[in-house]
Tab-separated table of C-alpha atoms in Angstrom:
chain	number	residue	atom	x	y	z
K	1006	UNK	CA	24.720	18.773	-4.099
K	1007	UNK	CA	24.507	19.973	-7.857
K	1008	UNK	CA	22.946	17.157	-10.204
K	1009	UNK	CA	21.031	15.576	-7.508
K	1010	UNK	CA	17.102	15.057	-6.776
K	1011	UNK	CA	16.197	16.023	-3.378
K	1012	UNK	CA	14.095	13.828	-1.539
K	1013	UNK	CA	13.295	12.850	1.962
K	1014	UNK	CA	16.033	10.355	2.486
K	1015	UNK	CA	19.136	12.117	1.172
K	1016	UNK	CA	21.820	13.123	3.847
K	1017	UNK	CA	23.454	16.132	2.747
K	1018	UNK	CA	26.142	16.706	5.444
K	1019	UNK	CA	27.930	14.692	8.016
K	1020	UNK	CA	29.424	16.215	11.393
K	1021	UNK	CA	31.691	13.008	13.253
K	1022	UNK	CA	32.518	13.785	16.866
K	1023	UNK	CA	31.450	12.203	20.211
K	1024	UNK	CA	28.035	12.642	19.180
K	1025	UNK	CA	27.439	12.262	15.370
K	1026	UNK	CA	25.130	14.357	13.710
K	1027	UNK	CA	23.468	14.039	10.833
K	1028	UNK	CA	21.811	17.098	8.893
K	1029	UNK	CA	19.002	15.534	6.497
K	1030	UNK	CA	17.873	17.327	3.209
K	1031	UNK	CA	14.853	19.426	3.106
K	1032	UNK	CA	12.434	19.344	-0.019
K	1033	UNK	CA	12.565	21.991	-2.524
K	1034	UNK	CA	9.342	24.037	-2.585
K	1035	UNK	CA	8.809	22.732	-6.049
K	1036	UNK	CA	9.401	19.089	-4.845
K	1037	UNK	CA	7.326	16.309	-6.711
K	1038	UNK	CA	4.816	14.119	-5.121
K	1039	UNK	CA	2.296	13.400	-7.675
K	1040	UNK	CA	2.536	10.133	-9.356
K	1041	UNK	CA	1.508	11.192	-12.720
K	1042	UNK	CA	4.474	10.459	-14.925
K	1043	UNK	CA	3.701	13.413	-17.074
K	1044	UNK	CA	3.467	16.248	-14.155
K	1045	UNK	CA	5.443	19.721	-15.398
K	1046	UNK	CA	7.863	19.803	-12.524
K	1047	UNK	CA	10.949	17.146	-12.924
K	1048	UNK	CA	12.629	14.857	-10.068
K	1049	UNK	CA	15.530	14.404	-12.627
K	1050	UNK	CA	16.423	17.555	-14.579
K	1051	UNK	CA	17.921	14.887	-17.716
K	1052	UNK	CA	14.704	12.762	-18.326
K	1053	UNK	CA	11.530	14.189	-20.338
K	1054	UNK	CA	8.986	13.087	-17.808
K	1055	UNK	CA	8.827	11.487	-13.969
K	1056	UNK	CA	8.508	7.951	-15.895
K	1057	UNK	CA	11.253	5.719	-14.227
K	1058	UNK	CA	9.829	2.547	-16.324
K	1059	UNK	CA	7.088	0.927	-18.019
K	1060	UNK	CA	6.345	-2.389	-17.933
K	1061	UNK	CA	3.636	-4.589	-19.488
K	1062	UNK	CA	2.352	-8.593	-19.168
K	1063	UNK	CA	-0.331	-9.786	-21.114
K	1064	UNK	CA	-1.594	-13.328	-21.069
K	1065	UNK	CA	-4.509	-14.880	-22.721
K	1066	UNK	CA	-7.338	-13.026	-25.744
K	1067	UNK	CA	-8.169	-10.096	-22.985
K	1068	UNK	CA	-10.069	-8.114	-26.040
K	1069	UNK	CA	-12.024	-11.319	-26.559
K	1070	UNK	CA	-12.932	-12.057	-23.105
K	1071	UNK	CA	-14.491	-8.174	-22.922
K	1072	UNK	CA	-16.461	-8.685	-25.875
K	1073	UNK	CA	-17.714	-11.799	-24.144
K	1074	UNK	CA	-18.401	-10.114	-21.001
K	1075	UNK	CA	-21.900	-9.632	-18.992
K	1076	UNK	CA	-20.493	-6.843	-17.086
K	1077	UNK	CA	-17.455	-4.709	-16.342
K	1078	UNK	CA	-16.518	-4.042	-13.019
K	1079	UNK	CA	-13.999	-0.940	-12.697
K	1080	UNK	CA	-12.359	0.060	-9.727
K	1081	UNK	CA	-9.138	2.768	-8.631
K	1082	UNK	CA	-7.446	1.903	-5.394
K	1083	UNK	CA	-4.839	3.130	-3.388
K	1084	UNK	CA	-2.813	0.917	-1.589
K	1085	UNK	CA	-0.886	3.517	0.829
K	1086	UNK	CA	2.525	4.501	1.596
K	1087	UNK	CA	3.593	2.864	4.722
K	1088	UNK	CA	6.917	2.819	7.159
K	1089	UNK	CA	8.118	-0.249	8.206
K	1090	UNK	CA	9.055	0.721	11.704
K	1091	UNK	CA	10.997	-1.819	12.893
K	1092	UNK	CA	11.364	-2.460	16.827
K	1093	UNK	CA	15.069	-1.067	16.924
K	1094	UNK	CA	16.609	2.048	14.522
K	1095	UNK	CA	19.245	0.953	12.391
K	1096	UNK	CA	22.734	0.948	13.898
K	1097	UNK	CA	26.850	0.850	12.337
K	1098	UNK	CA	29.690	0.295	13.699
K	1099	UNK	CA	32.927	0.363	11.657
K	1100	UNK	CA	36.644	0.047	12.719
K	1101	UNK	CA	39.472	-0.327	10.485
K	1102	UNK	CA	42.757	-2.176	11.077
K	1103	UNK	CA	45.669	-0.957	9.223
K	1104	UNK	CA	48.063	-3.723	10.192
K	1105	UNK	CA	45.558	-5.996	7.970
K	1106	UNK	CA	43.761	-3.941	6.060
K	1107	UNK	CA	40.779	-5.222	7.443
K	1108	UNK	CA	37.065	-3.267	7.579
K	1109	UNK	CA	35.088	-4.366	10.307
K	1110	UNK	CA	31.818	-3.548	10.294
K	1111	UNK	CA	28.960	-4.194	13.093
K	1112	UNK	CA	25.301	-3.512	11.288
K	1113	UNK	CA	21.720	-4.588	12.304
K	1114	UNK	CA	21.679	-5.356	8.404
K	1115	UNK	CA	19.068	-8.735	7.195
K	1116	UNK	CA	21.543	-9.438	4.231
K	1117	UNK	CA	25.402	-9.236	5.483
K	1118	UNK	CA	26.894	-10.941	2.191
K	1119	UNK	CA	25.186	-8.570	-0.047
K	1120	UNK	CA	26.243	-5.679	2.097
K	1121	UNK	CA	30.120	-7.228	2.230
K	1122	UNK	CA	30.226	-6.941	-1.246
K	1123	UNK	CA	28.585	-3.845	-1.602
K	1124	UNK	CA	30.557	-1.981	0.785
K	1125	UNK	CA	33.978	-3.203	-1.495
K	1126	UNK	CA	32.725	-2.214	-3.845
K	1127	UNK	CA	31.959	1.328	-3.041
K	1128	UNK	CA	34.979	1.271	-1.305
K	1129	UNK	CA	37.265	-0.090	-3.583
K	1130	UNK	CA	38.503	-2.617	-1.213
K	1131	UNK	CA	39.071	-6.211	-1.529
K	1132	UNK	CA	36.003	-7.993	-0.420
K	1133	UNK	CA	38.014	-10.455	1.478
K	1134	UNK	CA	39.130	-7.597	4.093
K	1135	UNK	CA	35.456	-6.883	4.747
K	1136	UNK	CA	34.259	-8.526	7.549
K	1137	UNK	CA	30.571	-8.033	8.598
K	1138	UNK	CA	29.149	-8.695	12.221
K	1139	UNK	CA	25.612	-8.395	12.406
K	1140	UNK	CA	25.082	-9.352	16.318
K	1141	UNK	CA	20.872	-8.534	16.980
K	1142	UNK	CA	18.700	-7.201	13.891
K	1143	UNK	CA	16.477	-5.405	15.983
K	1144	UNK	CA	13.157	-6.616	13.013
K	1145	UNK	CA	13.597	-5.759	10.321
K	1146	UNK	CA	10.489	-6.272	8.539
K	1147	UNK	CA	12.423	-5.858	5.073
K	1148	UNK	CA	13.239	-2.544	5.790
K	1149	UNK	CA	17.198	-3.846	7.357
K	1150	UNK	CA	17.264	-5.793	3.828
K	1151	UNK	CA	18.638	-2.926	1.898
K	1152	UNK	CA	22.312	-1.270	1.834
K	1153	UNK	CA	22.695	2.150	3.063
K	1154	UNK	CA	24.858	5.345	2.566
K	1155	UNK	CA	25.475	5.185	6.018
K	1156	UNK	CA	26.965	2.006	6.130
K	1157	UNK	CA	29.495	2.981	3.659
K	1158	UNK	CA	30.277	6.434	5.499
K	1159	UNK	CA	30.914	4.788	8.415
K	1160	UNK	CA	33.541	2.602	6.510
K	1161	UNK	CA	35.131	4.837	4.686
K	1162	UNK	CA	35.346	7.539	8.036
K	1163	UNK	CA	36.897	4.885	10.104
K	1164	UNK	CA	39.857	4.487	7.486
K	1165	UNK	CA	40.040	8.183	6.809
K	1166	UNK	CA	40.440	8.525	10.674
K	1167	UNK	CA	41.621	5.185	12.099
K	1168	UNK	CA	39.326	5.043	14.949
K	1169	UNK	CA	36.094	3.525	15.286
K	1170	UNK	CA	32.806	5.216	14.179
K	1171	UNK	CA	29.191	4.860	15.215
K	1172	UNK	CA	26.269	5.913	13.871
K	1173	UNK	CA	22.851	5.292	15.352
K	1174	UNK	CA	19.262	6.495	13.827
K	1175	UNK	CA	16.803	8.238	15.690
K	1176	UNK	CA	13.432	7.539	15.104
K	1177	UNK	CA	12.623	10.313	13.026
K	1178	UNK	CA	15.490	9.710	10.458
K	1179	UNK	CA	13.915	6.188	10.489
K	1180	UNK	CA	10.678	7.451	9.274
K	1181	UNK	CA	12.389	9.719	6.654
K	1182	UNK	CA	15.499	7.796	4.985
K	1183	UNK	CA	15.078	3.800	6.085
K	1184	UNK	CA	13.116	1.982	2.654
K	1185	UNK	CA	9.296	2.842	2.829
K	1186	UNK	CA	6.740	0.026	1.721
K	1187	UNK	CA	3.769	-0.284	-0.714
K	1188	UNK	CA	2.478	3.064	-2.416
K	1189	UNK	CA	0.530	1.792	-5.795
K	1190	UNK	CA	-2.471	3.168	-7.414
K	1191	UNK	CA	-4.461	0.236	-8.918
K	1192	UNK	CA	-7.194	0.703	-11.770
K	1193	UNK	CA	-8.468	-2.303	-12.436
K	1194	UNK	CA	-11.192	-3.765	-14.818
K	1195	UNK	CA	-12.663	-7.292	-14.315
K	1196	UNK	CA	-14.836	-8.729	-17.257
K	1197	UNK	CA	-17.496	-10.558	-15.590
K	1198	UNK	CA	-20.350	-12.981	-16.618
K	1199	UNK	CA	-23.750	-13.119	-14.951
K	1200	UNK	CA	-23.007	-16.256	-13.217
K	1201	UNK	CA	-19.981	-14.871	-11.595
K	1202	UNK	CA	-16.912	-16.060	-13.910
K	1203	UNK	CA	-14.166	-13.903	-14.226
K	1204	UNK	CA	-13.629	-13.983	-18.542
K	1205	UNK	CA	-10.550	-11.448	-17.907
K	1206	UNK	CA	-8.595	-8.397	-16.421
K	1207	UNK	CA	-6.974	-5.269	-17.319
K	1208	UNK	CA	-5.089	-3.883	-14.771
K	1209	UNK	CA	-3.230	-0.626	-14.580
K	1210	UNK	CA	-0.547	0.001	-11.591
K	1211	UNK	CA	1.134	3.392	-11.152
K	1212	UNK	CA	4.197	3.095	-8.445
K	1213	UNK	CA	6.029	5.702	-6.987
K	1214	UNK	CA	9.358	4.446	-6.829
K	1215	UNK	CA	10.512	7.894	-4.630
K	1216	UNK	CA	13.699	9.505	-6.104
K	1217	UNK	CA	16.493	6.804	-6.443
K	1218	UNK	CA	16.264	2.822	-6.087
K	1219	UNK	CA	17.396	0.950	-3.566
K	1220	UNK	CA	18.093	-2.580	-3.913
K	1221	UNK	CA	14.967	-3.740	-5.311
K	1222	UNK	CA	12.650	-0.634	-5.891
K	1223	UNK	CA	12.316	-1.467	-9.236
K	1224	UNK	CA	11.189	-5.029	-8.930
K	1225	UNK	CA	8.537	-4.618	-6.798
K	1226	UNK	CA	6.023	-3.494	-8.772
K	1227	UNK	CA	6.328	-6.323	-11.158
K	1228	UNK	CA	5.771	-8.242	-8.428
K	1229	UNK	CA	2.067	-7.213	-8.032
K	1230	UNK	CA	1.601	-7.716	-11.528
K	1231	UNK	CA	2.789	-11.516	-11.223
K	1232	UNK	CA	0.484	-12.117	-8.739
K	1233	UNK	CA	-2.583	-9.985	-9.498
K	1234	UNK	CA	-4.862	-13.205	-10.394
K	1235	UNK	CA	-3.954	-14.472	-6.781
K	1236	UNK	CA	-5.838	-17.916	-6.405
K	1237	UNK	CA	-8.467	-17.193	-9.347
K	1238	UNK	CA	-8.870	-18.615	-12.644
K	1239	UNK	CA	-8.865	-15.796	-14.620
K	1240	UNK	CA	-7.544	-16.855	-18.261
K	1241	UNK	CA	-7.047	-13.406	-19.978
K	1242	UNK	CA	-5.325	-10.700	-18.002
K	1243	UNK	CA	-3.454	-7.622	-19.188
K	1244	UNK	CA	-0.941	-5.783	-17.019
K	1245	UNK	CA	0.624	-2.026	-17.727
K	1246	UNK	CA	2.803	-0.748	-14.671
K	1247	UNK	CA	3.969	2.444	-14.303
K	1248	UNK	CA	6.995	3.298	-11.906
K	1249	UNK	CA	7.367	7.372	-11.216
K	1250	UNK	CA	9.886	9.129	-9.962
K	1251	UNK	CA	8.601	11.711	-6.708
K	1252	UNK	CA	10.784	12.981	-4.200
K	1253	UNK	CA	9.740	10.669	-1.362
K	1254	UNK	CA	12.193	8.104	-0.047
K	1255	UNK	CA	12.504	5.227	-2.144
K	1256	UNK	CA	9.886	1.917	-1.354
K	1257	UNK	CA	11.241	-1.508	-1.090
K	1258	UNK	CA	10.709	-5.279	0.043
K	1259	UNK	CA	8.646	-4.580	2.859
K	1260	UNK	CA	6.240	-7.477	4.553
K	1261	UNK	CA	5.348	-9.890	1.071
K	1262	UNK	CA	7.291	-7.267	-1.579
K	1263	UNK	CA	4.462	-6.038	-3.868
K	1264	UNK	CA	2.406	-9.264	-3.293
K	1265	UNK	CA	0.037	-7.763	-0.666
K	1266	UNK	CA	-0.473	-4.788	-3.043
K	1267	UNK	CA	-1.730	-7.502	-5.478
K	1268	UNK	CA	-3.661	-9.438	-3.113
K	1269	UNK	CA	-5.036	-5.922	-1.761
K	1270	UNK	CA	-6.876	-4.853	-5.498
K	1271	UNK	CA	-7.885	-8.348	-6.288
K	1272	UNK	CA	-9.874	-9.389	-3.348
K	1273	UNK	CA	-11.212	-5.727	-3.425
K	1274	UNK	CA	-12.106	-6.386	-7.110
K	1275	UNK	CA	-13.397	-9.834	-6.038
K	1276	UNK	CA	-15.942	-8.022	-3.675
K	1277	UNK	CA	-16.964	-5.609	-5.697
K	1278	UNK	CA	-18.031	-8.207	-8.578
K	1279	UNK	CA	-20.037	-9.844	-5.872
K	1280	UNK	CA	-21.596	-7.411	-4.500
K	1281	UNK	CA	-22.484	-6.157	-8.563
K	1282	UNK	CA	-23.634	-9.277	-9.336
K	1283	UNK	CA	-25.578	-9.999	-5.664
K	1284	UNK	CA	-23.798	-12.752	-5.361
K	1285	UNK	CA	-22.555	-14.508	-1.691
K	1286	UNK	CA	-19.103	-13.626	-1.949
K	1287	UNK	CA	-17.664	-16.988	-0.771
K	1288	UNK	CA	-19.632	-18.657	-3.391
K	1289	UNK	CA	-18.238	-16.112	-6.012
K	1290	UNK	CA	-14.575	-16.993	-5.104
K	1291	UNK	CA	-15.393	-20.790	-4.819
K	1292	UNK	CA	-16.344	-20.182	-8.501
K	1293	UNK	CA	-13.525	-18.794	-9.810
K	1294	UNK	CA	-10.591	-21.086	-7.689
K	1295	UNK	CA	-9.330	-23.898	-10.091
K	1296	UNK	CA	-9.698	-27.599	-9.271
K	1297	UNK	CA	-7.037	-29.419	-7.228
K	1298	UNK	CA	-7.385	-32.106	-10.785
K	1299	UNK	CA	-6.034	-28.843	-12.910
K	1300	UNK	CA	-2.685	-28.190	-10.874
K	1301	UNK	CA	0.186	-27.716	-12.251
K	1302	UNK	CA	-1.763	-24.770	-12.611
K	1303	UNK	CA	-0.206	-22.333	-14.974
K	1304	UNK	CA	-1.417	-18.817	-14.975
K	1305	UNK	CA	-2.267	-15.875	-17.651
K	1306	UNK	CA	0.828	-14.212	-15.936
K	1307	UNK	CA	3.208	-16.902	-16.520
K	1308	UNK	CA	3.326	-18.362	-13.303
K	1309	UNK	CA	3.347	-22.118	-12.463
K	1310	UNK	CA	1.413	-23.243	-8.798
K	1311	UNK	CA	2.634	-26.962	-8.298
K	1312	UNK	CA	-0.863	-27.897	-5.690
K	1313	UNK	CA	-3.399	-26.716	-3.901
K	1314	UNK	CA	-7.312	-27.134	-2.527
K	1315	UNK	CA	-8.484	-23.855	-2.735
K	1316	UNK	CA	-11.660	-25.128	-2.125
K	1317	UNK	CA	-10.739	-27.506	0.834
K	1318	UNK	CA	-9.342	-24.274	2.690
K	1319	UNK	CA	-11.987	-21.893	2.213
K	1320	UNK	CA	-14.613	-25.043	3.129
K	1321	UNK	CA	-12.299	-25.326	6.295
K	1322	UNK	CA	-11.861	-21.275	7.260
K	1323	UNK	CA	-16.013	-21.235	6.333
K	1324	UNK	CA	-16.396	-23.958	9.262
K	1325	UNK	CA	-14.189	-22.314	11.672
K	1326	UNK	CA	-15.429	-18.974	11.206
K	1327	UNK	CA	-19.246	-19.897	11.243
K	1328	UNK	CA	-19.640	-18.388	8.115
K	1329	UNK	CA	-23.511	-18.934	8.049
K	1330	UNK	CA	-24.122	-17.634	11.151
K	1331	UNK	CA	-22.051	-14.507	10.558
K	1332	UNK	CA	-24.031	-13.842	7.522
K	1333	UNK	CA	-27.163	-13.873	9.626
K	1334	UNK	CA	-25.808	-11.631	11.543
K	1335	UNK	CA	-24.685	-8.890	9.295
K	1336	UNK	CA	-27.896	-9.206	7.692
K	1337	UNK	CA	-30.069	-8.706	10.912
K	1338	UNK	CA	-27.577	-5.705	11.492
K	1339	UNK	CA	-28.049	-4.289	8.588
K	1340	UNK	CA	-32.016	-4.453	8.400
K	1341	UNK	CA	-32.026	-3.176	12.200
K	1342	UNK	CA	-29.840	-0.096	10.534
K	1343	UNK	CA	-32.220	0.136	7.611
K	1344	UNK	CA	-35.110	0.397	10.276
K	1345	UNK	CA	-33.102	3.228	12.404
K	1346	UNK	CA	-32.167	5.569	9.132
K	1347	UNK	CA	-36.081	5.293	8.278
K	1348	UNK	CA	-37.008	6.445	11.606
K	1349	UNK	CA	-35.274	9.113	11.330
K	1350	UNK	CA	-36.005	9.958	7.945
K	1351	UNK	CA	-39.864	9.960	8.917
K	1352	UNK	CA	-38.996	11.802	11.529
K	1353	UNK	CA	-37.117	14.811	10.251
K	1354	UNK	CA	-39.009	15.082	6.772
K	1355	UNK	CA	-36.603	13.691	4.691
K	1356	UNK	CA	-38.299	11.587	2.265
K	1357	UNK	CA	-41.094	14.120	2.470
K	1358	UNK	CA	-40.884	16.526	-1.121
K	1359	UNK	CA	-42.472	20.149	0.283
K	1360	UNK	CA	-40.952	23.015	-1.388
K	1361	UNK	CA	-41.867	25.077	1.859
K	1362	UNK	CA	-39.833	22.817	3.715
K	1363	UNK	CA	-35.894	23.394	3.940
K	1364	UNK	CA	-33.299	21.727	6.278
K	1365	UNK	CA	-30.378	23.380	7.747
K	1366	UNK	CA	-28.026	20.645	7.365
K	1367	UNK	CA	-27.954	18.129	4.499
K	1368	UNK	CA	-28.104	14.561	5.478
K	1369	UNK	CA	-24.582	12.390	4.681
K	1370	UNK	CA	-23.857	9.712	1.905
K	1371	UNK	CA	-22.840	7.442	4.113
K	1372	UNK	CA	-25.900	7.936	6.386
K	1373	UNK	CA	-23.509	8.974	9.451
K	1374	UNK	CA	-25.112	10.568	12.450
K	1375	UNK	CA	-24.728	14.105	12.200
K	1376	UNK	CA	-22.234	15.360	14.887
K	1377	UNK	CA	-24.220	19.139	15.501
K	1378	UNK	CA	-28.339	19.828	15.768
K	1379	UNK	CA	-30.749	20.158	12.672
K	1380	UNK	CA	-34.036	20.517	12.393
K	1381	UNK	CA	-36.572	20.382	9.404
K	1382	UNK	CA	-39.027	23.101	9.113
K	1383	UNK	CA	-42.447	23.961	7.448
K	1384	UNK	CA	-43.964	26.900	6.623
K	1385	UNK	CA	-46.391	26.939	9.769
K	1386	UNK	CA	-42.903	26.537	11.630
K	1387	UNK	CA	-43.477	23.352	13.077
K	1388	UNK	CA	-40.171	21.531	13.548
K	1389	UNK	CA	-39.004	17.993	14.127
K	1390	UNK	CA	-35.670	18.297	15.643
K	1391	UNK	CA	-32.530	15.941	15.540
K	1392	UNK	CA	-30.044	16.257	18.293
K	1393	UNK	CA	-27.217	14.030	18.449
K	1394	UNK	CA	-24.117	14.472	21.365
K	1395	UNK	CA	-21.843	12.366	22.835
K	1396	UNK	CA	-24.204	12.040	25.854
K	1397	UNK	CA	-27.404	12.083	24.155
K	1398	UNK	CA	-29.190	11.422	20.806
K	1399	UNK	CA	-32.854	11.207	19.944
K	1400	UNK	CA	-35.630	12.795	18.276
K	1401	UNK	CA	-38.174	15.159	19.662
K	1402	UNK	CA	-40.442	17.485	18.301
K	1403	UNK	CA	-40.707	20.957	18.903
K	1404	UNK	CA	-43.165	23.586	18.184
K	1405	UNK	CA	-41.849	27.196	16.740
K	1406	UNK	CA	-38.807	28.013	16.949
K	1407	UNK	CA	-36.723	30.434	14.248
């Protein structure tokens, strides 16, 4: 179809018979997936760049509260593309009557009204003949709160033939053109005092918005930057979003609608500042969470919370979860770990600096087992050898070898 972006989601034929089939669009070689707005290939051939919006929030003296600051914590997250996947495929029915000019239509839809009206008005039929049935859901998840093209087809092929028409997705055209959720890359900056307080934030959130919107692809995003100082008392906060066009199927209200994405990057952020500042990251929160005596609370995002005991609740999950004792045990864990990597260490030569020594496989980051056999070797071609297998692992030495 001339004009329009391809992208996952778009039908570009439709076959109706006994069994109705649906051919779906394929990408373009050239199709866009990066989310940087200023990328040389275009999604829409009329716009200058892949920027669908920008949007910014800013609450509070943020350039103030950085000046003030101990330390600044920076961190880039992805919070990544999901599929809702509900329990049952979408499914239409539609049947007209011409003796009433009445639409019928039978969808596993989450919002009928909306999709009444919408379907007039595609249509252009009165919205009193539309009636919509909407019998099981199937979960929905968000993903069944959204209007589709193939709710309207349906419609409009039942008038054009006067009989009924049905149209059931398969699984796979559920994973390509049914609403996808999340999809946000988050750089954030927390300004930070030595004794934990939060002075401000500066937070950046690219969204790709896929090719087109659905019903509320565009307000999602400003939904995580609402809510990005969650619980926390964080007076100064700056928000820039930026939505970009790709050729992925559009996101939408899926499970908490761009709130989770916020949650997701602040308690990340909240983490990382304790873990920065060595601080017991319970304590760190119970810092920052303002008293029930301040609510009304109104936040640097222009939000109002009526109540709460932040600190009541995480006093209450700490108790449940025997916080303490969990501590102690990631602690002992993590020493017994520490104790294991220097075994090995002494064992293969590691920490030893001999320029006549050489090691055939470099030891990871992370510290992970190696998955294969290395050995460390001198000169005199004495070796300490590591094997580690599914069946066995341990160290033994070994004289020789080549």
């Amino acid at each position: 179809v001339e004009g329009l972006a391809d992208h996952r989601g778009r039908e570009l034929r439709m076959v109706v018979g006994r069994l109705p089939w649906v051919d779906a669009a394929l990408l373009r070689p050239d199709h866009v997936v990066d989310v940087r707005a200023d990328t040389a290939l275009l999604v829409h051939d009329a716009h200058a760049d892949n920027a669908a919006y920008r949007w910014e929030l800013e609450g509070g003296d943020v350039k103030k509260a950085f000046k003030q600051a101990d330390r600044v914590v920076k961190l880039r997250m992805t919070n990544q593309r999901v599929v809702p996947i509900s329990i049952e495929c979408r499914a239409v029915l539609a049947q007209y009557d011409r003796g009433d000019n009445r639409i019928t239509l039978w969808s596993s839809s989450q919002i009928p009204h909306i999709l009444r009206t919408q379907i007039a008005a595609m249509l252009n039929f009165p919205e009193y003949g539309v009636y919509v049935i909407v019998p099981e859901v199937g979960g929905g998840f968000g993903s069944k709160l959204n209007v589709y093209p193939e709710e309207a087809l349906a419609c409009y092929l039942a008038m054009k033939l006067e009989k009924p028409v049905k149209w059931i997705e398969g699984r796979r055209e559920n994973f390509l053109a049914t609403i996808h959720g999340r999809d946000q890359i988050g750089e954030l900056e927390f300004a930070v005092k030595r004794d934990g307080t939060v002075l401000g934030l500066r937070a950046h959130f690219i969204a790709d918005l896929g090719a087109y919107f659905q019903l509320l692809t565009p307000l999602i995003p400003t939904l995580t930057g609402l809510m990005c100082v969650g619980p926390y008392k964080i007076p100064n906060v700056r928000v820039d979003i930026t939505g970009v066009f790709t050729n992925k199927m559009s996101p939408d209200a899926y499970r908490g609608a761009g709130r989770p994405e916020a949650t997701y990057f602040l308690e990340r952020g909240m983490n990382a500042i304790a873990t920065e500042l060595k601080i017991d990251p319970a304590e760190l929160r119970r810092k920052n969470f303002p008293k029930p005596k301040e609510f009304p609370y109104a936040t640097a995002t222009g939000l109002i919370y009526d109540s709460a005991n932040y600190q009541g609740t995480l006093d209450l999950a700490l108790k449940k979860s025997e916080y303490k004792k969990l501590r102690r045990e990631q602690a002992a864990e993590a020493a017994a770990q520490d104790e294991h990597m220097r075994t090995i260490r002494r064992h293969t030569g590691i920490l030893r600096h001999n320029r006549a020594s050489w090691t055939s496989r470099s030891w990871s980051r992370a510290g992970a087992i190696p998955s294969c056999s290395w050995a460390r070797c001198s000169r005199a071609r004495r070796c300490c050898c590591w094997r580690a297998s599914p069946r066995r692992r341990g160290i033994s030495s070994c004289s020789g070898g080549s």
